[in-house]
mmCIF file of C-alpha atoms and ligand atoms in Angstrom:
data_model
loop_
_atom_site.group_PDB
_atom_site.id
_atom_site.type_symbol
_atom_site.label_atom_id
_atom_site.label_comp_id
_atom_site.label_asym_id
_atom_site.label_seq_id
_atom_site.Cartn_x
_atom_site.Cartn_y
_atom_site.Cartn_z
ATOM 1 C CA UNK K 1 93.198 106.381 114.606
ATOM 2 C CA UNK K 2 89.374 105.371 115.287
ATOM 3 C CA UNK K 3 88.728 103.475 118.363
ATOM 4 C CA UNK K 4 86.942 100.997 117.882
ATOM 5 C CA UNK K 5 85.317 97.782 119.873
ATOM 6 C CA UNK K 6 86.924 94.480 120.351
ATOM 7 C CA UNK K 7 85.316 91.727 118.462
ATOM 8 C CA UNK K 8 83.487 89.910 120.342
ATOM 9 C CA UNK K 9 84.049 86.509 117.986
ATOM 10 C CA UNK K 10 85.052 83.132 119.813
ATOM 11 C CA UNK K 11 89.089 82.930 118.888
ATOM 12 C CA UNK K 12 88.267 79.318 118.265
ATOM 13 C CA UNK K 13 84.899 79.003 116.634
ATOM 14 C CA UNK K 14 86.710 80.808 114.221
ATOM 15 C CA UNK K 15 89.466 79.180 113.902
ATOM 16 C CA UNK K 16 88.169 75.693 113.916
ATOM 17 C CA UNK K 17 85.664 76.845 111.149
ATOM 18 C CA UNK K 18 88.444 78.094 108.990
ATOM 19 C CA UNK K 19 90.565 74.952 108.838
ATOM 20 C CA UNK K 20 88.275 72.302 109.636
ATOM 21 C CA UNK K 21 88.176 71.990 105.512
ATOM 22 C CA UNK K 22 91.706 72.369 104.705
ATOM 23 C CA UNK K 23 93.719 70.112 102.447
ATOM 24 C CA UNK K 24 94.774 67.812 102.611
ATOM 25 C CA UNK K 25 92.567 65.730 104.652
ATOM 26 C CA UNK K 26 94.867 65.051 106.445
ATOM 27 C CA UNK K 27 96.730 67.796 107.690
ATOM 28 C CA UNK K 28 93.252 68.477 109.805
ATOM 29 C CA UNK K 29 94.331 66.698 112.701
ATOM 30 C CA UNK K 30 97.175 68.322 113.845
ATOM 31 C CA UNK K 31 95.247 71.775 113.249
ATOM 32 C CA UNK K 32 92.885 70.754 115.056
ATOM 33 C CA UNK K 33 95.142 70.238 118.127
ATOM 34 C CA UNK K 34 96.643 73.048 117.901
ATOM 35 C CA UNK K 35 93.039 74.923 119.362
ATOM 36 C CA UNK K 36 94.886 74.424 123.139
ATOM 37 C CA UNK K 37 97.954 76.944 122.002
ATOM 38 C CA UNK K 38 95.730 79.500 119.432
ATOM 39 C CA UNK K 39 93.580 80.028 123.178
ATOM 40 C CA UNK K 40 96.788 80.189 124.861
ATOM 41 C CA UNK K 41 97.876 82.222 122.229
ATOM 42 C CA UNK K 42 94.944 85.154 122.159
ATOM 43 C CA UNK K 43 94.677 84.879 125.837
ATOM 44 C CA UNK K 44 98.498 85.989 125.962
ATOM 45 C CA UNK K 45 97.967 88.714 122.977
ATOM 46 C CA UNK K 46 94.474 89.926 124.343
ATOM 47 C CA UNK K 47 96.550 90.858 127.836
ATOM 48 C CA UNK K 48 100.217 92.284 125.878
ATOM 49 C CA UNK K 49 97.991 94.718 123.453
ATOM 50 C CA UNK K 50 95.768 95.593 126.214
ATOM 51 C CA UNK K 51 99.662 96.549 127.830
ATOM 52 C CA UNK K 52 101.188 97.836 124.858
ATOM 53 C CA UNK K 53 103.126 94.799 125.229
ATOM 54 C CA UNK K 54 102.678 92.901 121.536
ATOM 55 C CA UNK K 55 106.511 92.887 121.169
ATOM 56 C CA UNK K 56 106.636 90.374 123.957
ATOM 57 C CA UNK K 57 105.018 87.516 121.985
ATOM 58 C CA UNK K 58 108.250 86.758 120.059
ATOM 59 C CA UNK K 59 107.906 83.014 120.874
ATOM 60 C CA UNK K 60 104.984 82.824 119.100
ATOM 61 C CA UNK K 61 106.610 84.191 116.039
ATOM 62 C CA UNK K 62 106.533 81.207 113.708
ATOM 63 C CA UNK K 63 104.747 78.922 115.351
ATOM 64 C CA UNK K 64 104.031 76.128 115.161
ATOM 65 C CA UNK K 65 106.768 74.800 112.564
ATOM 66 C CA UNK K 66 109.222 77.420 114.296
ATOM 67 C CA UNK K 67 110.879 78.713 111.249
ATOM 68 C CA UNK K 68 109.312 81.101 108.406
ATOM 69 C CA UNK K 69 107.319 79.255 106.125
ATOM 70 C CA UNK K 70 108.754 81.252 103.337
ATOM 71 C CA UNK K 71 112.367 83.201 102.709
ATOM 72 C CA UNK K 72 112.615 86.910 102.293
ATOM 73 C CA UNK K 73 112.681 87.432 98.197
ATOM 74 C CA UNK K 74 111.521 84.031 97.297
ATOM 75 C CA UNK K 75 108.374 83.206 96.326
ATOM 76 C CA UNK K 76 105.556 81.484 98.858
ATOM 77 C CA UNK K 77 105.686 77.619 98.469
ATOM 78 C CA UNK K 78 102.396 76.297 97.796
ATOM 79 C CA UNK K 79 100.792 74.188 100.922
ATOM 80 C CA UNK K 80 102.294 71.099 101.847
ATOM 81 C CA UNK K 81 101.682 68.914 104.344
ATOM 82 C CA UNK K 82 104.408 69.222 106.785
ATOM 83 C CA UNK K 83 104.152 73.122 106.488
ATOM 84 C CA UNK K 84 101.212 73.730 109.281
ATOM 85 C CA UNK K 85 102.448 77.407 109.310
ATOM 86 C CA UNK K 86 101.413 77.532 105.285
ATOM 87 C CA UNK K 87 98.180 76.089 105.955
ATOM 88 C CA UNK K 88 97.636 78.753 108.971
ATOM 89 C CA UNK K 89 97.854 81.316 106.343
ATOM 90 C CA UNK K 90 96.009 79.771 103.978
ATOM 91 C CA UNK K 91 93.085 79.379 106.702
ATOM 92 C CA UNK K 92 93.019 83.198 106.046
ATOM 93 C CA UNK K 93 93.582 83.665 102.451
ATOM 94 C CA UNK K 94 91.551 81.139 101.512
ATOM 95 C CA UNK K 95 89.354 79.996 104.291
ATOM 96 C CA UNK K 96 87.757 83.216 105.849
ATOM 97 C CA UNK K 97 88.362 86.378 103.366
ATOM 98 C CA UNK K 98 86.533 84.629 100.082
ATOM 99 C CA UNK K 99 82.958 85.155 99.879
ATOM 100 C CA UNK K 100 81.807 81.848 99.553
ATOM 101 C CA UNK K 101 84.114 80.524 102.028
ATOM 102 C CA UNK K 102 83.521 78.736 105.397
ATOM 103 C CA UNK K 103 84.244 81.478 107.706
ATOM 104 C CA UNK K 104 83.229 84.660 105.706
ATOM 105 C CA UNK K 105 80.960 85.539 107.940
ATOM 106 C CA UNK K 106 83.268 86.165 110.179
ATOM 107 C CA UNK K 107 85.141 88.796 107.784
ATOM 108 C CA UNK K 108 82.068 90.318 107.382
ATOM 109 C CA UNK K 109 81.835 90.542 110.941
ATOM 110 C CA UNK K 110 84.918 92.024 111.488
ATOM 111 C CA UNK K 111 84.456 94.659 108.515
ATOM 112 C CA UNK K 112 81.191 95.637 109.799
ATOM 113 C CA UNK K 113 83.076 97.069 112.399
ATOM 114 C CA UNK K 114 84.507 99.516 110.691
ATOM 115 C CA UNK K 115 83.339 103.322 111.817
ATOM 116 C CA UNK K 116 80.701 104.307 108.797
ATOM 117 C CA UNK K 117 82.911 101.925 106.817
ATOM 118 C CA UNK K 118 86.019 104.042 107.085
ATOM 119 C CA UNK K 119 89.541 102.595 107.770
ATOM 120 C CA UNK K 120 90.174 102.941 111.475
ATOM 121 C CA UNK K 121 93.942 103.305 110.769
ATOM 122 C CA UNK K 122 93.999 106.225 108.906
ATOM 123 C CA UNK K 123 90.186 107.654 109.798
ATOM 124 C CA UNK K 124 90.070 108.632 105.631
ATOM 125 C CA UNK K 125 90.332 105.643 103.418
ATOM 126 C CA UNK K 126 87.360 103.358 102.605
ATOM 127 C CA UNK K 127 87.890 100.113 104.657
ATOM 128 C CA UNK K 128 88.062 97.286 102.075
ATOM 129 C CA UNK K 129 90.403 94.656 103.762
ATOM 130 C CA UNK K 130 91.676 93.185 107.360
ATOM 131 C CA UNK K 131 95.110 94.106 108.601
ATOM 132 C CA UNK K 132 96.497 91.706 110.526
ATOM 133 C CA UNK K 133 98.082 93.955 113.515
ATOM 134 C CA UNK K 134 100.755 91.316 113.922
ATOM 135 C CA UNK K 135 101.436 89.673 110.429
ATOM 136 C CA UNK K 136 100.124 86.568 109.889
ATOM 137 C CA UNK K 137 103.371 85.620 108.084
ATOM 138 C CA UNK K 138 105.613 86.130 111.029
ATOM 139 C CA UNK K 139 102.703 84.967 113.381
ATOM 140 C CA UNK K 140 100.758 82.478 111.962
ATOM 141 C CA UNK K 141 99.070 81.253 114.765
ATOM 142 C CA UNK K 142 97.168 84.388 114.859
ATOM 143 C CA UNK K 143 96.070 84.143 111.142
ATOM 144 C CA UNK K 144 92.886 84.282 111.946
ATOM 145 C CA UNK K 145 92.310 85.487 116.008
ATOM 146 C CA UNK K 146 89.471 88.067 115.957
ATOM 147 C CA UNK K 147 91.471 90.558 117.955
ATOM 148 C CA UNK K 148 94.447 90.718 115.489
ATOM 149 C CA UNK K 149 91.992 91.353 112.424
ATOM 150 C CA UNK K 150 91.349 95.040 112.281
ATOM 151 C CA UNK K 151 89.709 96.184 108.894
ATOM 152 C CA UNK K 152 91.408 98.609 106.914
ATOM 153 C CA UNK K 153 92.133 100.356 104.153
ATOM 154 C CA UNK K 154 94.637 98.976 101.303
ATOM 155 C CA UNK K 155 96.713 101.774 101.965
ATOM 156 C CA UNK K 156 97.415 101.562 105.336
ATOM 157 C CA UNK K 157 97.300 97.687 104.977
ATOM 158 C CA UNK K 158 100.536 97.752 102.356
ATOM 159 C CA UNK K 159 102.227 100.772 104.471
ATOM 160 C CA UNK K 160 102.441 98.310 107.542
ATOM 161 C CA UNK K 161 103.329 95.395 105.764
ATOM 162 C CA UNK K 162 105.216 92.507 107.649
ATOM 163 C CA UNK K 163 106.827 94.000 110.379
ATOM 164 C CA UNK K 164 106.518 92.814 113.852
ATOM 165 C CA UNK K 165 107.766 94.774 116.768
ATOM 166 C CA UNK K 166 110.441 94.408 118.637
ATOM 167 C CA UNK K 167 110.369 96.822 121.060
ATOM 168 C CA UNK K 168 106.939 98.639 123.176
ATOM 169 C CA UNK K 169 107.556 101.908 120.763
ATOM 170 C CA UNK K 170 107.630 99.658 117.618
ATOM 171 C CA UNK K 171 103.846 99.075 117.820
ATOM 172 C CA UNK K 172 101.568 101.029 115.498
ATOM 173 C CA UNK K 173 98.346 101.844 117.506
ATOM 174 C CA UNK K 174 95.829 99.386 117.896
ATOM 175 C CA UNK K 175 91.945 100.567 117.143
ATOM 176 C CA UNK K 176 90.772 97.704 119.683
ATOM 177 C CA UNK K 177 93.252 98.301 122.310
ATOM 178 C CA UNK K 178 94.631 101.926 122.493
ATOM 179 C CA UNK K 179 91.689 103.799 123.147
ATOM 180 C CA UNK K 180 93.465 106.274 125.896
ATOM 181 C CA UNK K 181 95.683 107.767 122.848
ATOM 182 C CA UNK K 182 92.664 110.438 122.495
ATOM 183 C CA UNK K 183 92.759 111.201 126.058
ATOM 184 C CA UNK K 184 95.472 113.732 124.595
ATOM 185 C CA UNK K 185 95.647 116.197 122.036
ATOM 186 C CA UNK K 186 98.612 115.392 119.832
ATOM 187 C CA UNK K 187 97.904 116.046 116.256
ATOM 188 C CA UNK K 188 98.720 119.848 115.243
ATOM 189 C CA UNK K 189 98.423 121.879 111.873
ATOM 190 C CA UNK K 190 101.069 124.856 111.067
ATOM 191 C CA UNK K 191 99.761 127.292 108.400
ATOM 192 C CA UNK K 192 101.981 128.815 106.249
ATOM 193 C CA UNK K 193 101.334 132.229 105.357
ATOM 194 C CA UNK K 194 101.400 134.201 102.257
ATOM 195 C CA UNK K 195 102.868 134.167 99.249
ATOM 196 C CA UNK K 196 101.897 130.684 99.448
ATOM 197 C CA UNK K 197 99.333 129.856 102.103
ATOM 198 C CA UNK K 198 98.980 126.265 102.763
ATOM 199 C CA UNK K 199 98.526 123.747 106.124
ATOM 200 C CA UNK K 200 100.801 121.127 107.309
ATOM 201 C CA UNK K 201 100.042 118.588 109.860
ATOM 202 C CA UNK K 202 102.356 116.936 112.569
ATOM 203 C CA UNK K 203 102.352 114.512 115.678
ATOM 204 C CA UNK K 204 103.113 117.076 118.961
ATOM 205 C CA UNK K 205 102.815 115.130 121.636
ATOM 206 C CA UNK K 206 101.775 117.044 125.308
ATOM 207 C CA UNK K 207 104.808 117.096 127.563
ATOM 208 C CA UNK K 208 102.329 114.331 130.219
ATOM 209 C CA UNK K 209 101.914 111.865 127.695
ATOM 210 C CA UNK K 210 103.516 108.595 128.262
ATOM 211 C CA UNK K 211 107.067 108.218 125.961
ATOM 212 C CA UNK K 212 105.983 104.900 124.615
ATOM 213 C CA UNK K 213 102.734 105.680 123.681
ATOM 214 C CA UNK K 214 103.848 109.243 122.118
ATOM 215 C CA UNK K 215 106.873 107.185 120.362
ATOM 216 C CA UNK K 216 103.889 105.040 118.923
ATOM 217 C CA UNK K 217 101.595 107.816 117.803
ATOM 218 C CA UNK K 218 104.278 109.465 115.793
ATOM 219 C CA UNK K 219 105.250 105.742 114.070
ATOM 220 C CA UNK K 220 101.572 105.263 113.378
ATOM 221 C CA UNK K 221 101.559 108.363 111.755
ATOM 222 C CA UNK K 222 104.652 107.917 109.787
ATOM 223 C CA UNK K 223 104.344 104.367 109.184
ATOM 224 C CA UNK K 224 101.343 105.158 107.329
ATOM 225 C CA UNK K 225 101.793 108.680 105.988
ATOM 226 C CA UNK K 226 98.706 109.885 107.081
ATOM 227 C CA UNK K 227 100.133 114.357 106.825
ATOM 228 C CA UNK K 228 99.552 113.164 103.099
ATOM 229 C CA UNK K 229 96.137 111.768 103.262
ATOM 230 C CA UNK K 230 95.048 115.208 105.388
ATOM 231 C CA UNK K 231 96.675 117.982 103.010
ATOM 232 C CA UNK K 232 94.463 117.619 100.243
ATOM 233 C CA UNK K 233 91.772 118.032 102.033
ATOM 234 C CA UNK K 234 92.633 120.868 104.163
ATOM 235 C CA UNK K 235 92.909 123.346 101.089
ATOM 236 C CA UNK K 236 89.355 122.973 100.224
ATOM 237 C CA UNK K 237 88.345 123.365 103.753
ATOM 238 C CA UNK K 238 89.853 126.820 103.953
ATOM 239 C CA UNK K 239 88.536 127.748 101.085
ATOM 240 C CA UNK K 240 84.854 127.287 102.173
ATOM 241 C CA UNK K 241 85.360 128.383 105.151
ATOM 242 C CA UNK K 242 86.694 131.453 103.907
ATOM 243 C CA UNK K 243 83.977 131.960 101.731
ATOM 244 C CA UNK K 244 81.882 131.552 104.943
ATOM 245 C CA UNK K 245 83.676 133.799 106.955
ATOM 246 C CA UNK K 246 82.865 136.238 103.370
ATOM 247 C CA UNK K 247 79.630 136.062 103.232
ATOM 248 C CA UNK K 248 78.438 135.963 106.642
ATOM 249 C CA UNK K 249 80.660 139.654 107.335
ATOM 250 C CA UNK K 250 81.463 138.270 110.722
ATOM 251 C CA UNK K 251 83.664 141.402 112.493
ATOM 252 C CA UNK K 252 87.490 139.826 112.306
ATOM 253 C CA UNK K 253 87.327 140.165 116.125
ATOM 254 C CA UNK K 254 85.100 137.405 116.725
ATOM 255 C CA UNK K 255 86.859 134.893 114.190
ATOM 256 C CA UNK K 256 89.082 133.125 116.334
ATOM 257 C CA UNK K 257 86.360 132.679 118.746
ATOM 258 C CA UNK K 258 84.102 131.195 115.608
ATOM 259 C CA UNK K 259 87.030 129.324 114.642
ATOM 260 C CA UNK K 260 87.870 127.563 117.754
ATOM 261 C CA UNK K 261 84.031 126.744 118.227
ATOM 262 C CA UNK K 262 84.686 124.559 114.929
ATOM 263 C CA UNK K 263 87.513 122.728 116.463
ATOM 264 C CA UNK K 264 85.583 122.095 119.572
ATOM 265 C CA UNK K 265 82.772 120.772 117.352
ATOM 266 C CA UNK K 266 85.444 118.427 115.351
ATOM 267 C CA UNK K 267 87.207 117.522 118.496
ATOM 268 C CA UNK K 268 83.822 116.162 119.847
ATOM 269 C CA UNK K 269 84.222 112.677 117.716
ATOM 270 C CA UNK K 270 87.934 112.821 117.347
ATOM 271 C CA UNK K 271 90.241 115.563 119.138
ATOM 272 C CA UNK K 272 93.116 114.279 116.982
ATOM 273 C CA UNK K 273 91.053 114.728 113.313
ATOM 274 C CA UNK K 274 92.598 117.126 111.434
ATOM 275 C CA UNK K 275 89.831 119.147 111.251
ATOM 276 C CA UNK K 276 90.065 120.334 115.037
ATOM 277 C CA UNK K 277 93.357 120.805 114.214
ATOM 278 C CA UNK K 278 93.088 123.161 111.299
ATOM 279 C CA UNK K 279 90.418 125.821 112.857
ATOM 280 C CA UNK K 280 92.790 125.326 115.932
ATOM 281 C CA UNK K 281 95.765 126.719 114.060
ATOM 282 C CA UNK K 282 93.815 128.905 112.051
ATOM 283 C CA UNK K 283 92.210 130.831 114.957
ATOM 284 C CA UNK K 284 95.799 131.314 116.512
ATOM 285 C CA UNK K 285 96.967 132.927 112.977
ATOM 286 C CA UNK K 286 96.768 136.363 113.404
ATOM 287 C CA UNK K 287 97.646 136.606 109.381
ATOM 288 C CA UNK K 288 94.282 134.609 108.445
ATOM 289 C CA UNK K 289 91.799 136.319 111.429
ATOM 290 C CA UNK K 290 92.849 139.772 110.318
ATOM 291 C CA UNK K 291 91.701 139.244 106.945
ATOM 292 C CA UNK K 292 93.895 136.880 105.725
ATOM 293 C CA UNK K 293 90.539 135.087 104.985
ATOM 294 C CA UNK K 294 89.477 137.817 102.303
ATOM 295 C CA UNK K 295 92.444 136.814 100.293
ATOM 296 C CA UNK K 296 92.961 133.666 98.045
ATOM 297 C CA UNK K 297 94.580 130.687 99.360
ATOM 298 C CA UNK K 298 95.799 129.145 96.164
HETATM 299 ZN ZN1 ZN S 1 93.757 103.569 106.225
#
């Protein structure tokens, strides 16, 4: 996960922008009163994420209408009047993500902030859409609040699909709130040795890291299978580096000192990347520093 800034977009500038044209006319009344609760609403979300607390917003959870504006396995009613929770989505979907749309400025806002355009989620895939951190379906309210829209990629975006939590470990991390998760080293690589070689990558987290937010690291990571984003890169990495290592005759007693210089270098922007985890397990290896690195890996 890539920390990144909280937006600093007005909750309701955005809001009001994004359904001050919806249809019909005449559904715009009520959404505009609703502007006292969606403040309420972010002001009460900005302080639970900031508190790993998101799972205590469950009265918000289809609000306004109070019921789901759509059953599980049926298909999503077009807008109607009455619904207000419909045309909260559609302020989204319609009203904010299309280009030539009232608030797309905003989304382009909001993806700007994406770390050299890379999904914050997952730190590898190209960010091309916003996740909404709690789902707009089940909280509708927060369609579109600036601090629930976190861009990311497609991937990640269909791997967290529509669940909201229900407990304080059932939160994935979020990229504008959980900035302290790097304040531990937690990510780890195992290499498996010959006749074989190849790298694996868990969650380990320290022994003084809080439960909750370890629990949360490790759903993160499985909630959005990011070992399977890492392996394929990995193999190539050892393979240049080997051919490094080759060609620069460094004496094997100096490569785990080399090696852990390249995690430290890694760990500078991220010490969970799994780069700094790699040349961390590598230099350990004793199989790969004693030459395992003049043999093939693959
Ligand atoms: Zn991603």
């Amino acid at each position: 996960m890539l920390p990144i800034s909280k937006p600093d977009l007005d909750a309701e500038t955005v809001y009001t922008t994004c359904t001050a044209t919806a249809r019909p006319k005449s559904v715009r009344p009520q959404l505009q009163q609703l502007t006292v609760d969606l403040n309420d609403a972010v002001a009460r979300y900005d302080t639970a994420a900031a508190g790993e607390g998101l799972h205590t917003l469950g009265d918000l959870q289809h609000q306004p209408d109070g019921k789901p504006d759509k059953q599980p396995g049926i298909k999503k009613p077009k807008p109607k009047a009455g619904g207000l929770n419909t045309h909260l989505e559609a302020a989204y979907t319609n009203r904010l993500v299309p280009e030539k749309s009232p608030g797309h400025g905003f989304y382009e806002q909001l993806m700007a902030k994406a770390p050299d355009g890379r999904c914050p989620l997952c730190s590898q895939g190209v960010a091309d859409t916003l996740d909404h951190q709690l789902p707009k379906v089940v909280y509708p309210l927060l369609a579109v609040a600036p601090v629930n829209l976190v861009p990311a990629c497609r991937d990640c975006n269909f791997h967290k699909g529509d669940q909201a939590p229900a407990a304080a470990a059932d939160q994935t991390l979020h990229p504008y709130y959980d900035h302290n998760v790097h304040d531990y080293t937690w990510l780890v690589a195992r290499i498996i040795e010959p006749p074989k070689p190849s790298i694996t990558f868990h969650v380990e987290p320290p022994p003084d890291m809080p439960p909750t937010l370890a629990a949360r690291v490790r759903l993160h990571f499985t909630t959005l299978k990011i070992a399977r984003l890492y392996n394929p890169q990995a193999g190539p990495a050892v393979r240049t580096l080997s051919l490094n290592l080759r060609r620069w005759k460094l004496p094997s007693s100096q490569v785990p000192q080399h090696l852990l210089e390249l995690a430290e270098d890694a760990a500078v922007e991220n010490p969970n990347c799994w780069q700094a985890a790699l040349y961390t397990a590598l230099a350990s290896n004793a199989w790969y520093t004693q030459g395992g690195y003049e043999k093939p890996w693959r």
